[in-house]
Tab-separated table of C-alpha atoms in Angstrom:
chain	number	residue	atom	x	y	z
H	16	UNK	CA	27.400	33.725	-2.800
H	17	UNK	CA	28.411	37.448	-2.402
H	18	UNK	CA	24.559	38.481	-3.274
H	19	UNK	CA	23.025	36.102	-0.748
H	20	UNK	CA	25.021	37.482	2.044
H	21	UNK	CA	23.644	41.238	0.731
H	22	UNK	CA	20.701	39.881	0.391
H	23	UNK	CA	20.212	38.082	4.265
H	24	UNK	CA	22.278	41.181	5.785
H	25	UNK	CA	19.668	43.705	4.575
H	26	UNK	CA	16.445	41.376	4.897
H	27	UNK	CA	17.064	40.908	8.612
H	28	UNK	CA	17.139	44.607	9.418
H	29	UNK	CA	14.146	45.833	6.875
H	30	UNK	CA	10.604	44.271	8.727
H	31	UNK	CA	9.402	40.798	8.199
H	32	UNK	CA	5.919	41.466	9.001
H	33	UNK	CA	3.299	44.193	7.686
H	34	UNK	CA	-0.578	44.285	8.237
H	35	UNK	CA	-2.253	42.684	5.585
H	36	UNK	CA	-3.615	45.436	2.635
H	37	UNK	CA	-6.323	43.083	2.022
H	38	UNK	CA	-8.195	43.093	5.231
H	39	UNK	CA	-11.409	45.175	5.182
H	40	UNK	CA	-11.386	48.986	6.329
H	41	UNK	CA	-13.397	47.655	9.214
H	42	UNK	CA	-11.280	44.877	10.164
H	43	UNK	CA	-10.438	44.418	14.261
H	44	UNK	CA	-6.590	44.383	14.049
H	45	UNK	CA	-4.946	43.582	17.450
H	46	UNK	CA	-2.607	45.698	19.128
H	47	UNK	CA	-0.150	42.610	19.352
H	48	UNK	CA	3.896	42.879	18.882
H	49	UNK	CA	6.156	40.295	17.049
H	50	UNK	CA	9.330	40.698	16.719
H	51	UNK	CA	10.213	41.560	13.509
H	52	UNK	CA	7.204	44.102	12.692
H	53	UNK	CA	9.774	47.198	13.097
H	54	UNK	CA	13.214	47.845	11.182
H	55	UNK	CA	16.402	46.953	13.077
H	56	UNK	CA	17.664	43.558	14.612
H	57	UNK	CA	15.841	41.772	17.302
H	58	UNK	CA	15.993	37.963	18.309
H	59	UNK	CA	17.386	35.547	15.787
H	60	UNK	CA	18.600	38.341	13.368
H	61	UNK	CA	21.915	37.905	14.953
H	62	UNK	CA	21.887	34.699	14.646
H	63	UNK	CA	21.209	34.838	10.783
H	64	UNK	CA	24.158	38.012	10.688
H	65	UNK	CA	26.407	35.702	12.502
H	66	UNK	CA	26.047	33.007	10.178
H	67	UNK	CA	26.311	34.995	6.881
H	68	UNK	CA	29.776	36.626	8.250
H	69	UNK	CA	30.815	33.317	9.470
H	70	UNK	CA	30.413	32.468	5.740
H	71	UNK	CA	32.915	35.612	4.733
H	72	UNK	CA	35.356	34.643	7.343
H	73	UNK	CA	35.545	30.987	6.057
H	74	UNK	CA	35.808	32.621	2.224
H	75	UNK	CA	38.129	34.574	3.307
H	76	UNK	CA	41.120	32.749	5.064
H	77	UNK	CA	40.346	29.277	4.561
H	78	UNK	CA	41.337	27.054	1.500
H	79	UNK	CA	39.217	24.114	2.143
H	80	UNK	CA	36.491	24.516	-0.309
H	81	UNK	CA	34.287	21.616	0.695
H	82	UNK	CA	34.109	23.521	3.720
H	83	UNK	CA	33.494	26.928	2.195
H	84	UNK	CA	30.547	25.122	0.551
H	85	UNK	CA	28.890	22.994	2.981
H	86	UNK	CA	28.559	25.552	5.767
H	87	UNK	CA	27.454	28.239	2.946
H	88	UNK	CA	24.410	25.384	1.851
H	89	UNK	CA	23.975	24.288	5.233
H	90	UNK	CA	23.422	28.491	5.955
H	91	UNK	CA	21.139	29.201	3.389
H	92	UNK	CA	18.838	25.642	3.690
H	93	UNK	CA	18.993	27.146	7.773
H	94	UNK	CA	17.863	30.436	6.591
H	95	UNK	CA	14.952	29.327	4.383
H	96	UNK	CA	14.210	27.084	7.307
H	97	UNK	CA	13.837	29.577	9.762
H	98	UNK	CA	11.680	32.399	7.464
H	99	UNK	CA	8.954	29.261	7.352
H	100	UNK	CA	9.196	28.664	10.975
H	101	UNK	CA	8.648	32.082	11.939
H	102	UNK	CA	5.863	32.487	9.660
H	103	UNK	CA	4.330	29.060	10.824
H	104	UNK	CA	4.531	30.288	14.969
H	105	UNK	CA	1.966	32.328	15.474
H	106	UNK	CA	-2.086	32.412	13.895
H	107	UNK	CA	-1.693	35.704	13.084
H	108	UNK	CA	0.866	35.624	10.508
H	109	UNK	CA	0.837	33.742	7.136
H	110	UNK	CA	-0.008	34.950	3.636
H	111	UNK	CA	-3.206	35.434	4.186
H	112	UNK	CA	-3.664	36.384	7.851
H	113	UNK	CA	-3.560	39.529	9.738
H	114	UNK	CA	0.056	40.079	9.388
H	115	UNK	CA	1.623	39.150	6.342
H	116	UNK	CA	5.070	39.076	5.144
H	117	UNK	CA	7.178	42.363	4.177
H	118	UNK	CA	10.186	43.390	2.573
H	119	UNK	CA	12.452	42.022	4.964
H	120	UNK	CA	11.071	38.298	5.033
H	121	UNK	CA	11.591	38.039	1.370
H	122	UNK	CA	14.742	39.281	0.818
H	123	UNK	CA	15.924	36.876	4.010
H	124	UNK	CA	14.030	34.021	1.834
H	125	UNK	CA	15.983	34.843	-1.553
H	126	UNK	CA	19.373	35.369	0.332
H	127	UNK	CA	19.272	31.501	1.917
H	128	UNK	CA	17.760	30.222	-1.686
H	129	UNK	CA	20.623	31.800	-3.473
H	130	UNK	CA	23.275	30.542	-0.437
H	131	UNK	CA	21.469	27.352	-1.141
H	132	UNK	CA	21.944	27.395	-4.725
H	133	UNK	CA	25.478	28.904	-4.457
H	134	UNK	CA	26.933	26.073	-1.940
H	135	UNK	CA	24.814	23.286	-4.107
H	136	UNK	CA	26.697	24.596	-7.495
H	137	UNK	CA	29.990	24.359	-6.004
H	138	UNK	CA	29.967	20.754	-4.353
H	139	UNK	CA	29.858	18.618	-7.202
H	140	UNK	CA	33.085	19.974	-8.836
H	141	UNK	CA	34.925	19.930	-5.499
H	142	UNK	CA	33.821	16.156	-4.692
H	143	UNK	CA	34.563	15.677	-8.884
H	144	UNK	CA	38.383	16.944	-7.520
H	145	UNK	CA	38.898	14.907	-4.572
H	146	UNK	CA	38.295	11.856	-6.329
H	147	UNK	CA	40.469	12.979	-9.412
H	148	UNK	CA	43.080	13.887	-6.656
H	149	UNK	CA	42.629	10.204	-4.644
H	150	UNK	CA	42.705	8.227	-8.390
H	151	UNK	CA	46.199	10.032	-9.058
H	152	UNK	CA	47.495	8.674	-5.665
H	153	UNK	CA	46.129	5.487	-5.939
């Protein structure tokens, strides 16, 4: 969990978007701005922060794992979510189009798959508990 915070906190400040290398030496490159081409937070970057501490805070103070869990998946599925949206807005940006991912973008992708994987992994064994725990009631 701990290195898919890192991971989101430091993607959403590096870029998300470059120029593509692969476009010719000749290539007409518009003088267009989306957020996210420059270093530092803009737009939804807080949104992502807020999220990722939300996930400390909850880690921190409370004792209710399913909760821990399920907001920590439920983070990192959103995150994943939103690094396709962005790169599915405008036709400029994709894989292969003028602007193509950078640094930033991926790291914000590999902190919500490892959130993802991280509140996944721990679900089963709390769920596994609460029925163990409702059987020795019962």
């Amino acid at each position: 969990m701990g290195a898919g915070v890192i991971a989101v906190s430091a993607g959403v400040y590096f870029p998300w978007l470059k120029t593509n290398p692969n476009l010719p030496s000749d290539a007409d490159i518009p003088a267009i701005y989306y957020f996210g081409m420059n270093a530092g937070l803009e737009a939804f970057d807080y949104t992502l922060l807020s999220l990722v501490g939300l996930i400390l805070v909850l880690h921190a103070v409370s004792s209710r794992k399913l909760l821990q869990s399920g907001f920590t998946l439920l983070t990192g599925v959103g995150t994943v979510v939103s690094c396709a949206l962005y790169l599915a807005g405008p036709s400029l940006t994709g894989f292969t189009a003028t602007f193509v991912p950078s640094l930033g973008w991926y790291l914000t992708v590999l902190g919500g798959v490892l959130l993802t994987v991280a509140g996944t992994l721990q679900l089963p064994a709390i769920i596994r508990r609460s029925e163990t725990a409702a059987t020795l009631i019962d």
